[in-house]
PDB file of C-alpha atoms in Angstrom:
ATOM      1  CA  MET A  18     -16.983  25.857  52.437  1.00 45.00           C
ATOM      2  CA  PRO A  19     -14.182  28.464  52.407  1.00 48.00           C
ATOM      3  CA  ARG A  20     -13.883  30.855  49.498  1.00 50.00           C
ATOM      4  CA  ARG A  21     -11.457  29.827  46.794  1.00 48.00           C
ATOM      5  CA  GLY A  22     -10.013  32.394  44.458  1.00 49.00           C
ATOM      6  CA  VAL A  23      -7.340  32.720  41.845  1.00 51.00           C
ATOM      7  CA  THR A  24      -4.473  32.132  44.242  1.00 47.00           C
ATOM      8  CA  ASP A  25      -6.007  28.809  45.326  1.00 48.00           C
ATOM      9  CA  ILE A  26      -6.520  27.566  41.782  1.00 44.00           C
ATOM     10  CA  LEU A  27      -3.533  28.911  39.900  1.00 45.00           C
ATOM     11  CA  PRO A  28       0.076  27.933  40.615  1.00 42.00           C
ATOM     12  CA  ALA A  29       1.839  29.729  43.440  1.00 41.00           C
ATOM     13  CA  THR A  30       4.293  32.424  42.442  1.00 38.00           C
ATOM     14  CA  ARG A  31       7.894  32.693  43.545  1.00 36.00           C
ATOM     15  CA  ALA A  32       9.584  35.870  44.688  1.00 38.00           C
ATOM     16  CA  GLY A  33      10.403  37.939  41.664  1.00 41.00           C
ATOM     17  CA  ASP A  34       7.831  36.371  39.336  1.00 41.00           C
ATOM     18  CA  GLY A  35       5.643  38.911  37.644  1.00 41.00           C
ATOM     19  CA  ALA A  36       8.066  41.779  38.194  1.00 40.00           C
ATOM     20  CA  MET A  37       6.916  43.355  34.965  1.00 43.00           C
ATOM     21  CA  ALA A  38       6.549  46.919  36.225  1.00 49.00           C
ATOM     22  CA  THR A  39       7.879  49.154  38.947  1.00 55.00           C
ATOM     23  CA  SER A  40       4.764  49.853  41.026  1.00 67.00           C
ATOM     24  CA  ASP A  41       2.113  47.519  42.398  1.00 65.00           C
ATOM     25  CA  ALA A  42      -0.518  49.484  40.486  1.00 74.00           C
ATOM     26  CA  ASP A  43       1.380  48.924  37.242  1.00 75.00           C
ATOM     27  CA  LYS A  44       1.726  45.230  38.020  1.00 76.00           C
ATOM     28  CA  ALA A  45      -2.009  44.931  38.701  1.00 84.00           C
ATOM     29  CA  ARG A  46      -2.880  46.362  35.278  1.00 87.00           C
ATOM     30  CA  LEU A  47      -2.322  43.004  33.584  1.00 86.00           C
ATOM     31  CA  ALA A  48      -5.213  41.495  35.576  1.00 90.00           C
ATOM     32  CA  LEU A  49      -7.264  44.642  34.906  1.00 91.00           C
ATOM     33  CA  ASP A  50      -6.848  43.913  31.199  1.00 87.00           C
ATOM     34  CA  VAL A  51      -8.492  40.513  31.706  1.00 88.00           C
ATOM     35  CA  PHE A  52     -11.463  41.995  33.549  1.00 92.00           C
ATOM     36  CA  ALA A  53     -11.752  44.648  30.830  1.00 91.00           C
ATOM     37  CA  HIS A  54     -11.692  41.948  28.133  1.00 88.00           C
ATOM     38  CA  PHE A  55     -14.751  40.302  29.699  1.00 90.00           C
ATOM     39  CA  GLU A  56     -16.376  43.703  30.430  1.00 94.00           C
ATOM     40  CA  THR A  57     -16.748  42.583  34.039  1.00 93.00           C
ATOM     41  CA  GLU A  58     -18.698  44.893  36.315  1.00 96.00           C
ATOM     42  CA  PRO A  59     -18.280  45.065  40.114  1.00 96.00           C
ATOM     43  CA  GLY A  60     -19.912  42.090  41.763  1.00 92.00           C
ATOM     44  CA  GLU A  61     -19.996  39.959  38.600  1.00 95.00           C
ATOM     45  CA  LEU A  62     -18.128  36.705  39.063  1.00 95.00           C
ATOM     46  CA  LEU A  63     -15.412  35.576  36.686  1.00 93.00           C
ATOM     47  CA  ALA A  64     -13.980  32.062  36.769  1.00 93.00           C
ATOM     48  CA  ALA A  65     -10.369  32.283  37.886  1.00 89.00           C
ATOM     49  CA  GLY A  66      -9.445  30.002  34.986  1.00 88.00           C
ATOM     50  CA  ASN A  67     -10.487  32.768  32.593  1.00 87.00           C
ATOM     51  CA  LEU A  68      -7.435  34.699  33.762  1.00 83.00           C
ATOM     52  CA  LEU A  69      -5.278  31.855  32.451  1.00 83.00           C
ATOM     53  CA  SER A  70      -7.200  31.600  29.193  1.00 87.00           C
ATOM     54  CA  ILE A  71      -6.647  35.245  28.346  1.00 84.00           C
ATOM     55  CA  ALA A  72      -3.034  35.003  29.482  1.00 82.00           C
ATOM     56  CA  ALA A  73      -2.459  32.093  27.109  1.00 85.00           C
ATOM     57  CA  MET A  74      -4.176  33.886  24.220  1.00 87.00           C
ATOM     58  CA  ASN A  75      -1.884  36.876  24.726  1.00 83.00           C
ATOM     59  CA  GLY A  76       1.299  34.932  25.411  1.00 85.00           C
ATOM     60  CA  TRP A  77       1.495  36.167  29.011  1.00 82.00           C
ATOM     61  CA  GLU A  78       3.296  34.204  31.710  1.00 83.00           C
ATOM     62  CA  THR A  79       0.940  32.444  34.140  1.00 83.00           C
ATOM     63  CA  THR A  80       3.001  33.609  37.087  1.00 85.00           C
ATOM     64  CA  ALA A  81       2.783  37.214  35.893  1.00 85.00           C
ATOM     65  CA  VAL A  82      -1.008  37.059  35.736  1.00 85.00           C
ATOM     66  CA  VAL A  83      -1.245  35.503  39.214  1.00 87.00           C
ATOM     67  CA  ALA A  84       1.139  38.115  40.624  1.00 89.00           C
ATOM     68  CA  SER A  85      -0.870  40.829  38.894  1.00 91.00           C
ATOM     69  CA  TYR A  86      -4.092  39.579  40.479  1.00 92.00           C
ATOM     70  CA  GLU A  87      -2.424  39.398  43.894  1.00 93.00           C
ATOM     71  CA  HIS A  88      -1.178  42.980  43.601  1.00 92.00           C
ATOM     72  CA  GLY A  89      -4.613  44.179  42.517  1.00 93.00           C
ATOM     73  CA  ARG A  90      -6.256  42.346  45.388  1.00 95.00           C
ATOM     74  CA  ALA A  91      -3.845  44.044  47.814  1.00 93.00           C
ATOM     75  CA  LEU A  92      -4.867  47.399  46.301  1.00 93.00           C
ATOM     76  CA  GLY A  93      -8.554  46.544  46.792  1.00 95.00           C
ATOM     77  CA  TRP A  94      -9.229  46.187  43.050  1.00 95.00           C
ATOM     78  CA  PHE A  95     -10.181  42.486  43.100  1.00 95.00           C
ATOM     79  CA  GLU A  96     -11.770  40.048  45.514  1.00 95.00           C
ATOM     80  CA  ASP A  97     -11.940  36.268  45.690  1.00 95.00           C
ATOM     81  CA  GLY A  98     -15.437  34.953  45.125  1.00 94.00           C
ATOM     82  CA  PRO A  99     -17.023  31.598  45.883  1.00 94.00           C
ATOM     83  CA  ASN A 100     -16.054  28.362  44.139  1.00 92.00           C
ATOM     84  CA  GLY A 101     -12.919  29.522  42.353  1.00 90.00           C
ATOM     85  CA  THR A 102     -14.291  32.789  41.071  1.00 94.00           C
ATOM     86  CA  VAL A 103     -12.970  36.325  41.287  1.00 94.00           C
ATOM     87  CA  THR A 104     -14.590  39.721  40.953  1.00 95.00           C
ATOM     88  CA  ILE A 105     -13.564  43.287  40.339  1.00 96.00           C
ATOM     89  CA  THR A 106     -14.444  45.933  42.899  1.00 97.00           C
ATOM     90  CA  PRO A 107     -15.770  49.410  42.102  1.00 97.00           C
ATOM     91  CA  ALA A 108     -12.273  50.741  42.835  1.00 96.00           C
ATOM     92  CA  GLY A 109     -10.795  48.295  40.339  1.00 95.00           C
ATOM     93  CA  ARG A 110     -13.392  49.043  37.677  1.00 96.00           C
ATOM     94  CA  ALA A 111     -12.570  52.747  38.023  1.00 95.00           C
ATOM     95  CA  GLN A 112      -9.001  51.918  36.937  1.00 93.00           C
ATOM     96  CA  ILE A 113     -10.108  50.538  33.547  1.00 90.00           C
TER      97      ILE A 113
END
């Protein structure tokens, strides 16, 4: 079965969604905040839906959180895990 991550589970973003900061690193910090909230260590799996739960609790836009995760994944900070999970990499954890 192929790996499913946050971008498979959460709604797709449109161009311009999540443009909350000027650099990709700044954009990825929103998702870092979620991993920090759960005190996630590299290799620990986090259900992708938890990203939405924290977003809702903080009044964040779903599309902004998805875009943030995508930017962080491009920077090597996050990886898709099995069965709709995500994880933070050592490089991502170093950013917290």
